[in-house]
Amino acid sequence: MLCSPTMTEASHIPIPDSSVPGIIWPAIPKLNSNILLTLLFQLEQSQWWTPERLRAAQFRQASHLLRHAFESVTYYQKRLGEAGFNPDTALDEESWLRLPLLKREDIQQAEKKLRSRALPKAHGKTTNIVTSGSTGTPVKLLGTGLTGIFWNLFTVRDFFWRRCDVSGTLAAIRYDRTGSAPYPDGVVLPNWGPGFASAIPTGPSKFLSIEASVAQQAEWLARQDPDYLITHPSNLEALIRHCSEEGIKLPSLREAETLSELVPPNLRALCQEQWHVPLVDMYTTQEAGYLALQCPEHVHYHIQSEHVIVEILDENGRPCAAGETGRVVVTDLHNFATPLIRYDIGDYAEAGAPCDCGRGLPVITKIHGRQRNMIQLPDGTRHWPLLSYDKFIEFAPIKQFQFVQKTLEIIEVKFVTGRPLNSEEEARLRKLINSRLGDAFDLQFTYHDEIPRSASGKFEDFRSEIEA
Ligand SMILES: [Zn+2]
């Protein structure tokens, strides 16, 4: 079909909660839901803009970000100055490509010099973000209240794009930062999270810490009987295989959604064959939020151009053509606390041709990011490898790491460090890692100049050498 889609075909947005007694339609939204709904209204239209119109709007927004960074961030004053940047000249494709790239190592070195001295109050409170990204290279930066709103906004867009029935039950099995959702109960929320809470009525969501073993997760899931499930690809694969072996059924499930790791080539088919539901993936980063969402009509991804400029660059720093694979370089258009301008996040991706769904948002066909294996404890149980990576840089000058499970008892921990670690730092790291693993392993620390990606482009931050 070549006819252009309409907004009603595009998404499936329920009527918001109304704040006025007796008025349910059209709803009079609550004051605190207005920000999200007005943003959503704009996104509903901008997704159909032409690529040229989207690009022009991005450059206008980026010029505000660049001026702010140039004037209030020590690191950019120097770097942009050296690159001949002039805040009064309008951006175009060529001047954009002349801006310097920001590497993960640059963030590690610049530390506070990358923070704005003049964050406008309206951006809200700052929050700490620590992440090892896709290449085991930890960085620390600040987010803001506003970047949090954009996170919620794209969470909501994702569900509406796929026409999810948000009155159903959503189950999530993922990292539990606060330790609030342990097995056997997990935690029940009355809605699908903060993006929906203030704006749009939903069914409940149920959350379990990914620290639970695969068998425990499967048992918990069967009790919840969810309509939708969100988890990591490596964990999903283990769950599907376990449920098949044990004859565990999830009769209400309509979709499985994955995040933050590479989807292995066989997993979409496995999900369809064993659970009879589609797998839907998204591309997010802790540092810059949502980069891309899966097209509602295809298995490729649309860049979320209203929030980020995502470039895919070849070896010469030029944009890749459709079908070519290159480095992923990201600009967060809205983080004014730690501006990330042309940030080389360490992933590789394949650029795609424009999509026939009609959206002007550029296409990524494949992402070559992080891959994880499951960890196996000496008692034979399998777990997602939760190892408190985010705390590493608080304990020692760690530039990169990788875990390799050698046997049921031995894990090699590879480190790239700024200087040799002292015995106290080693002891603290050993204690931190062991505390997450029940003191079950002999940890062997080894030191390296760098830890490369595999030949296929993926980076395995937890690799298992035990036969499955
Ligand atoms: Zn599309």
Coordinates of C-alpha atoms and ligand atoms in Angstrom, one line a residue:
M1 CA 0.0 0.0 0.0
L2 CA 1.4 3.3 -1.0
C3 CA -1.2 5.7 0.4
S4 CA 0.2 7.9 3.2
P5 CA -0.8 6.8 6.7
T6 CA -2.9 9.0 8.9
M7 CA -2.4 9.8 12.6
T8 CA -5.1 7.3 13.5
E9 CA -3.4 4.6 11.7
A10 CA -0.1 5.6 13.2
S11 CA -0.7 5.0 16.8
H12 CA -3.3 3.8 19.2
I13 CA -3.5 6.3 22.0
P14 CA -6.2 5.8 24.6
I15 CA -8.2 8.7 26.1
P16 CA -6.2 10.3 28.9
D17 CA -7.4 10.4 32.5
S18 CA -9.7 13.4 33.0
S19 CA -9.3 15.8 36.0
V20 CA -12.8 17.2 35.9
P21 CA -15.6 15.3 37.6
G22 CA -18.3 14.1 35.2
I23 CA -16.2 14.9 32.1
I24 CA -14.6 11.8 30.5
W25 CA -14.5 12.7 26.8
P26 CA -12.7 14.5 25.5
A27 CA -10.7 14.3 28.7
I28 CA -9.4 17.3 30.5
P29 CA -5.9 16.1 31.4
K30 CA -4.4 16.7 34.7
L31 CA -1.9 19.5 34.9
N32 CA 1.1 17.2 35.5
S33 CA 0.2 15.1 32.5
N34 CA 0.1 18.0 30.0
I35 CA 3.9 18.0 29.3
L36 CA 3.9 14.3 28.1
L37 CA 0.6 14.7 26.2
T38 CA 1.7 17.8 24.4
L39 CA 5.0 16.2 23.5
L40 CA 3.2 13.1 22.2
F41 CA 1.0 15.3 20.1
Q42 CA 4.0 16.8 18.5
L43 CA 5.7 13.5 17.9
E44 CA 2.5 12.1 16.3
Q45 CA 3.0 14.6 13.5
S46 CA 6.8 14.9 13.3
Q47 CA 7.2 11.1 12.6
W48 CA 5.6 11.7 9.2
W49 CA 7.8 14.7 8.3
T50 CA 10.2 14.3 5.4
P51 CA 13.8 13.4 6.3
E52 CA 14.8 16.9 5.1
R53 CA 12.3 18.6 7.4
L54 CA 13.4 16.5 10.4
R55 CA 17.1 17.2 9.7
A56 CA 16.4 21.0 9.6
A57 CA 14.6 20.9 12.9
Q58 CA 17.4 18.8 14.4
F59 CA 20.0 21.3 13.3
R60 CA 18.0 24.2 14.7
Q61 CA 17.8 22.4 18.1
A62 CA 21.5 21.3 17.9
S63 CA 22.6 24.9 17.4
H64 CA 21.1 25.8 20.8
L65 CA 22.8 22.8 22.4
L66 CA 26.2 23.8 20.8
R67 CA 26.0 27.4 21.9
H68 CA 25.2 26.3 25.4
A69 CA 28.0 23.8 25.5
F70 CA 30.5 26.3 24.0
E71 CA 29.6 29.0 26.5
S72 CA 29.3 26.9 29.7
V73 CA 31.2 23.7 29.4
T74 CA 35.0 23.9 29.8
Y75 CA 35.7 20.8 27.6
Y76 CA 33.6 22.1 24.7
Q77 CA 35.0 25.6 24.9
K78 CA 38.3 24.1 24.1
R79 CA 37.4 21.4 21.7
L80 CA 34.8 23.4 19.7
G81 CA 37.1 26.4 19.7
E82 CA 39.9 24.3 18.2
A83 CA 37.6 23.0 15.6
G84 CA 36.8 26.6 14.4
F85 CA 33.2 26.5 15.7
N86 CA 31.3 29.7 15.4
P87 CA 27.9 29.8 17.3
D88 CA 26.5 32.5 15.0
T89 CA 26.9 30.3 11.8
A90 CA 23.9 28.1 11.0
L91 CA 24.7 24.3 10.9
D92 CA 24.6 22.3 7.8
E93 CA 25.7 18.8 6.9
E94 CA 29.4 19.7 6.2
S95 CA 29.9 22.0 9.2
W96 CA 28.3 19.3 11.4
L97 CA 30.8 16.7 10.1
R98 CA 33.7 19.0 11.1
L99 CA 32.7 19.0 14.7
P100 CA 35.0 16.8 16.8
L101 CA 33.9 13.3 18.0
L102 CA 33.5 12.6 21.7
K103 CA 35.0 9.2 22.7
R104 CA 34.2 7.2 25.9
E105 CA 37.8 7.8 26.9
D106 CA 37.3 11.5 26.5
I107 CA 34.4 11.3 29.0
Q108 CA 36.5 9.3 31.4
Q109 CA 39.3 11.9 31.2
A110 CA 37.3 15.1 31.2
E111 CA 35.1 14.1 34.2
K112 CA 33.7 17.4 35.6
K113 CA 35.0 19.5 32.7
L114 CA 32.2 18.0 30.7
R115 CA 29.5 19.4 32.9
S116 CA 27.7 22.7 32.3
R117 CA 28.4 25.6 34.7
A118 CA 25.1 27.2 33.8
L119 CA 22.3 24.6 33.5
P120 CA 19.0 26.5 33.0
K121 CA 16.7 25.8 36.0
A122 CA 13.8 24.7 33.8
H123 CA 15.8 21.6 32.9
G124 CA 15.1 20.2 36.4
K125 CA 17.2 18.4 38.9
T126 CA 20.3 16.6 37.8
T127 CA 20.7 12.9 38.3
N128 CA 23.9 10.7 38.2
I129 CA 24.2 8.2 35.4
V130 CA 27.0 5.6 35.5
T131 CA 27.1 3.0 32.7
S132 CA 29.5 0.6 31.2
G133 CA 27.8 0.9 27.8
S134 CA 28.2 -1.8 25.2
T135 CA 32.0 -2.2 25.4
G136 CA 32.6 -2.6 29.1
T137 CA 34.0 1.0 29.3
P138 CA 32.4 2.7 32.2
V139 CA 31.5 6.5 32.1
K140 CA 29.8 8.8 34.5
L141 CA 27.6 11.8 33.6
L142 CA 24.6 13.8 34.6
G143 CA 21.0 13.6 33.3
T144 CA 18.3 16.1 34.1
G145 CA 14.6 16.2 34.9
L146 CA 14.0 16.9 31.2
T147 CA 16.0 14.0 29.9
G148 CA 13.9 11.9 32.3
I149 CA 10.7 13.3 30.6
F150 CA 12.1 12.3 27.2
W151 CA 12.8 8.8 28.5
N152 CA 9.2 8.4 29.5
L153 CA 7.9 10.0 26.3
F154 CA 9.6 7.4 24.1
T155 CA 8.6 4.6 26.4
V156 CA 5.0 5.6 25.7
R157 CA 5.5 6.1 22.0
D158 CA 7.0 2.6 21.8
F159 CA 3.8 1.0 23.2
F160 CA 1.5 3.1 21.1
W161 CA 3.4 2.5 17.9
R162 CA 2.8 -1.2 18.3
R163 CA -0.9 -0.7 19.2
C164 CA -0.4 -2.4 22.5
D165 CA -3.5 -2.9 24.6
V166 CA -2.3 -1.0 27.6
S167 CA -5.2 -2.2 29.7
G168 CA -3.4 -5.5 29.9
T169 CA -0.7 -6.7 32.3
L170 CA 3.0 -5.8 31.6
A171 CA 5.7 -7.9 33.2
A172 CA 9.3 -6.8 33.3
I173 CA 12.3 -8.8 34.4
R174 CA 15.3 -6.6 34.6
Y175 CA 18.0 -5.0 36.7
D176 CA 16.6 -4.0 40.1
R177 CA 18.7 -1.0 41.2
T178 CA 17.0 -0.6 44.6
G179 CA 16.5 -4.3 45.4
S180 CA 12.7 -3.8 45.7
A181 CA 11.6 -6.7 43.5
P182 CA 13.2 -10.0 44.7
Y183 CA 11.8 -13.4 44.0
P184 CA 9.2 -14.9 44.8
D185 CA 6.9 -11.9 44.8
G186 CA 8.6 -9.1 42.8
V187 CA 6.6 -5.9 42.9
V188 CA 3.2 -4.8 41.5
L189 CA 2.6 -1.3 40.3
P190 CA -0.9 0.0 39.4
N191 CA 0.3 1.3 36.0
W192 CA 2.9 0.8 33.3
G193 CA 5.4 3.2 34.8
P194 CA 6.0 6.9 35.2
G195 CA 5.3 7.8 31.6
F196 CA 1.8 6.6 31.9
A197 CA 1.1 7.2 35.5
S198 CA 0.3 10.9 35.2
A199 CA -1.3 10.8 31.8
I200 CA -3.0 7.6 30.4
P201 CA -4.8 4.8 32.2
T202 CA -3.2 1.4 32.0
G203 CA -3.4 -2.1 33.5
P204 CA -0.9 -3.1 36.2
S205 CA 2.8 -3.8 35.7
K206 CA 4.7 -6.5 37.5
F207 CA 8.4 -6.3 38.0
L208 CA 10.9 -9.0 39.1
S209 CA 14.6 -8.6 39.7
I210 CA 16.7 -10.3 37.0
E211 CA 18.8 -11.7 39.9
A212 CA 16.3 -14.5 40.2
S213 CA 17.4 -17.8 38.5
V214 CA 15.9 -18.7 35.2
A215 CA 13.7 -21.4 36.8
Q216 CA 12.4 -18.9 39.4
Q217 CA 11.6 -16.3 36.7
A218 CA 9.7 -18.9 34.7
E219 CA 7.7 -19.9 37.8
W220 CA 7.0 -16.2 38.6
L221 CA 6.0 -15.4 35.0
A222 CA 3.5 -18.3 34.8
R223 CA 1.8 -17.0 38.0
Q224 CA 1.5 -13.4 36.5
D225 CA 0.2 -14.6 33.1
P226 CA 1.2 -11.3 31.5
D227 CA 0.1 -9.8 28.2
Y228 CA 3.5 -8.3 27.5
L229 CA 7.0 -9.1 28.7
I230 CA 10.1 -7.0 28.7
T231 CA 13.6 -8.4 29.4
H232 CA 17.1 -8.8 28.1
P233 CA 17.7 -11.0 24.9
S234 CA 20.1 -13.4 26.7
N235 CA 17.6 -13.8 29.5
L236 CA 14.6 -14.2 27.1
E237 CA 16.4 -17.0 25.3
A238 CA 17.1 -18.8 28.5
L239 CA 13.5 -18.3 29.6
I240 CA 12.0 -19.6 26.4
R241 CA 14.2 -22.7 26.4
H242 CA 13.5 -23.4 30.1
C243 CA 9.7 -23.0 29.6
S244 CA 9.8 -25.4 26.6
E245 CA 11.8 -28.0 28.6
E246 CA 9.5 -27.8 31.6
G247 CA 6.2 -27.4 29.7
I248 CA 5.5 -24.0 31.2
K249 CA 2.9 -22.0 29.2
L250 CA 2.1 -18.3 29.1
P251 CA -1.4 -18.3 27.5
S252 CA -2.0 -14.5 27.6
L253 CA 1.3 -13.4 26.2
R254 CA 1.0 -11.2 23.0
E255 CA 4.6 -9.9 22.6
A256 CA 8.1 -10.2 24.1
E257 CA 10.1 -7.0 24.1
T258 CA 13.9 -6.9 24.5
L259 CA 16.4 -4.2 25.4
S260 CA 20.1 -3.3 25.9
E261 CA 21.8 -6.2 24.2
L262 CA 22.2 -7.6 20.8
V263 CA 19.3 -9.8 19.6
P264 CA 21.0 -13.1 18.5
P265 CA 20.0 -14.1 14.9
N266 CA 17.9 -17.1 16.0
L267 CA 16.0 -15.5 18.8
R268 CA 13.1 -13.9 16.8
A269 CA 12.4 -17.3 15.2
L270 CA 12.7 -19.2 18.5
C271 CA 10.2 -16.8 20.2
Q272 CA 7.7 -17.2 17.4
E273 CA 8.1 -21.0 17.3
Q274 CA 8.0 -21.7 21.0
W275 CA 5.8 -18.9 22.4
H276 CA 3.9 -18.0 19.2
V277 CA 4.5 -14.3 19.8
P278 CA 6.7 -11.7 18.0
L279 CA 9.9 -10.4 19.5
V280 CA 10.1 -6.6 19.5
D281 CA 13.4 -4.9 20.1
M282 CA 14.5 -1.4 21.0
Y283 CA 17.8 0.5 21.0
T284 CA 18.4 2.5 24.2
T285 CA 21.4 3.7 26.0
Q286 CA 21.8 4.9 29.6
E287 CA 23.7 7.9 28.4
A288 CA 21.3 9.3 25.8
G289 CA 18.1 7.4 26.3
Y290 CA 16.1 6.0 23.4
L291 CA 18.1 5.9 20.1
A292 CA 15.7 3.8 18.0
L293 CA 12.5 1.9 18.2
Q294 CA 11.5 -1.1 16.0
C295 CA 9.2 -0.1 13.2
P296 CA 5.6 -1.3 13.9
E297 CA 5.6 -2.9 10.4
H298 CA 9.1 -4.3 10.0
V299 CA 11.9 -5.8 12.1
H300 CA 14.3 -2.8 11.4
Y301 CA 14.6 0.3 13.7
H302 CA 13.6 3.9 13.3
I303 CA 16.0 6.5 14.8
Q304 CA 14.1 8.8 17.3
S305 CA 15.1 11.9 15.5
E306 CA 13.1 14.2 17.8
H307 CA 15.5 13.5 20.6
V308 CA 18.8 12.3 19.1
I309 CA 21.0 12.8 16.1
V310 CA 22.3 9.3 15.3
E311 CA 25.0 9.1 12.7
I312 CA 26.5 5.9 11.3
L313 CA 30.0 6.7 10.1
D314 CA 32.5 4.9 7.9
E315 CA 36.3 4.7 8.5
N316 CA 36.8 8.1 7.0
G317 CA 34.1 9.7 9.2
R318 CA 31.6 10.0 6.4
P319 CA 28.0 8.9 6.7
C320 CA 27.4 5.3 5.6
A321 CA 25.1 4.6 2.7
A322 CA 22.2 2.1 3.1
G323 CA 23.6 -1.4 3.5
E324 CA 26.9 -0.2 5.0
T325 CA 28.0 -0.8 8.6
G326 CA 29.8 1.9 10.6
R327 CA 30.3 3.4 14.0
V328 CA 27.3 4.8 15.9
V329 CA 27.8 8.4 16.9
V330 CA 25.1 10.1 19.0
T331 CA 24.1 13.6 19.9
D332 CA 21.5 14.0 22.7
L333 CA 19.7 17.1 21.7
H334 CA 18.3 17.7 25.2
N335 CA 20.9 17.0 27.8
F336 CA 22.2 20.4 28.8
A337 CA 23.9 19.2 32.0
T338 CA 26.5 16.9 30.4
P339 CA 26.2 17.7 26.7
L340 CA 27.0 14.7 24.5
I341 CA 27.8 16.0 21.1
R342 CA 28.8 13.5 18.4
Y343 CA 29.5 10.9 21.0
D344 CA 31.0 7.7 19.7
I345 CA 29.2 5.2 22.0
G346 CA 31.2 2.2 20.9
D347 CA 28.5 0.3 18.9
Y348 CA 28.4 -0.5 15.3
A349 CA 25.2 -0.5 13.1
E350 CA 24.1 -1.0 9.6
A351 CA 22.3 2.0 7.9
G352 CA 19.0 1.2 6.1
A353 CA 17.0 2.6 3.2
P354 CA 14.0 4.8 3.9
C355 CA 11.0 2.8 5.3
D356 CA 7.9 2.1 3.3
C357 CA 5.7 2.7 6.4
G358 CA 5.9 6.4 5.6
R359 CA 7.8 7.6 8.6
G360 CA 10.6 10.0 7.8
L361 CA 12.7 8.8 10.7
P362 CA 15.9 7.2 9.4
V363 CA 16.3 3.5 9.5
I364 CA 18.9 1.2 11.1
T365 CA 18.8 -2.4 9.9
K366 CA 21.2 -4.1 12.3
I367 CA 22.8 -3.2 15.6
H368 CA 26.1 -4.7 16.6
G369 CA 26.2 -3.9 20.3
R370 CA 26.8 -5.9 23.5
Q371 CA 26.2 -9.5 23.8
R372 CA 26.0 -11.4 27.1
N373 CA 26.1 -15.1 28.0
M374 CA 24.3 -16.4 31.0
I375 CA 26.4 -17.2 34.0
Q376 CA 26.2 -20.7 35.5
L377 CA 26.6 -21.1 39.3
P378 CA 28.4 -24.1 40.7
D379 CA 25.0 -25.5 41.7
G380 CA 24.1 -25.6 38.1
T381 CA 21.5 -22.8 38.1
R382 CA 21.7 -20.2 35.3
H383 CA 21.5 -16.5 35.9
W384 CA 21.8 -13.3 34.0
P385 CA 25.3 -12.0 34.9
L386 CA 24.6 -9.3 37.5
L387 CA 27.9 -8.1 38.6
S388 CA 27.5 -4.4 39.7
Y389 CA 29.5 -3.1 36.7
D390 CA 28.3 0.4 37.5
K391 CA 30.2 0.5 40.8
F392 CA 33.6 -0.4 39.2
I393 CA 34.8 3.1 38.6
E394 CA 33.9 4.2 42.1
F395 CA 36.4 1.6 43.4
A396 CA 39.3 1.8 40.9
P397 CA 40.5 3.6 37.7
I398 CA 38.9 0.9 35.4
K399 CA 38.8 1.8 31.7
Q400 CA 37.4 -1.4 30.4
F401 CA 36.4 -4.9 31.6
Q402 CA 35.2 -8.3 30.5
F403 CA 34.2 -11.4 32.4
V404 CA 35.0 -14.9 31.0
Q405 CA 33.5 -17.9 32.8
K406 CA 36.1 -20.6 32.4
T407 CA 34.6 -23.4 34.4
L408 CA 31.8 -23.8 37.0
E409 CA 34.2 -22.5 39.6
I410 CA 36.5 -20.1 37.8
I411 CA 35.8 -16.7 36.3
E412 CA 38.5 -14.6 34.6
V413 CA 38.0 -10.9 35.1
K414 CA 39.9 -8.9 32.4
F415 CA 40.7 -5.3 33.1
V416 CA 42.1 -2.3 31.3
T417 CA 43.2 0.2 33.9
G418 CA 44.7 3.7 34.0
R419 CA 47.5 2.4 36.3
P420 CA 48.3 -0.8 38.1
L421 CA 45.7 -1.5 40.8
N422 CA 46.8 -1.7 44.4
S423 CA 46.0 -4.7 46.6
E424 CA 43.3 -2.8 48.5
E425 CA 41.5 -1.9 45.2
E426 CA 41.7 -5.4 44.0
A427 CA 40.3 -6.7 47.3
R428 CA 37.4 -4.2 47.2
L429 CA 36.5 -5.3 43.6
R430 CA 36.8 -8.9 44.5
K431 CA 34.5 -8.5 47.4
L432 CA 31.9 -6.5 45.4
I433 CA 31.8 -9.1 42.6
N434 CA 31.8 -12.0 44.9
S435 CA 29.0 -10.5 47.0
R436 CA 26.7 -10.6 44.0
L437 CA 27.7 -14.2 43.2
G438 CA 27.3 -15.7 46.7
D439 CA 31.1 -16.1 47.1
A440 CA 30.8 -19.0 44.7
F441 CA 33.8 -18.3 42.3
D442 CA 37.5 -18.2 42.1
L443 CA 38.0 -14.8 40.5
Q444 CA 41.2 -14.5 38.4
F445 CA 42.1 -10.9 37.6
T446 CA 44.2 -10.3 34.5
Y447 CA 45.3 -7.0 33.0
H448 CA 45.3 -6.0 29.3
D449 CA 46.1 -3.0 27.0
E450 CA 42.7 -3.3 25.4
I451 CA 39.8 -5.8 25.1
P452 CA 38.7 -6.0 21.4
R453 CA 35.4 -6.8 19.9
S454 CA 34.9 -10.2 18.3
A455 CA 35.3 -10.5 14.5
S456 CA 31.6 -10.2 14.0
G457 CA 31.6 -6.8 15.7
K458 CA 29.8 -7.7 18.9
F459 CA 31.4 -7.1 22.3
E460 CA 30.8 -9.8 24.9
D461 CA 31.0 -8.2 28.4
F462 CA 30.2 -11.6 29.9
R463 CA 31.4 -14.6 27.9
S464 CA 31.0 -18.2 28.9
E465 CA 33.4 -20.9 27.8
I466 CA 31.3 -23.6 29.4
E467 CA 29.4 -25.8 26.9
A468 CA 25.7 -25.1 27.0
Ligands
ZN1 ZN 8.9 2.0 9.3

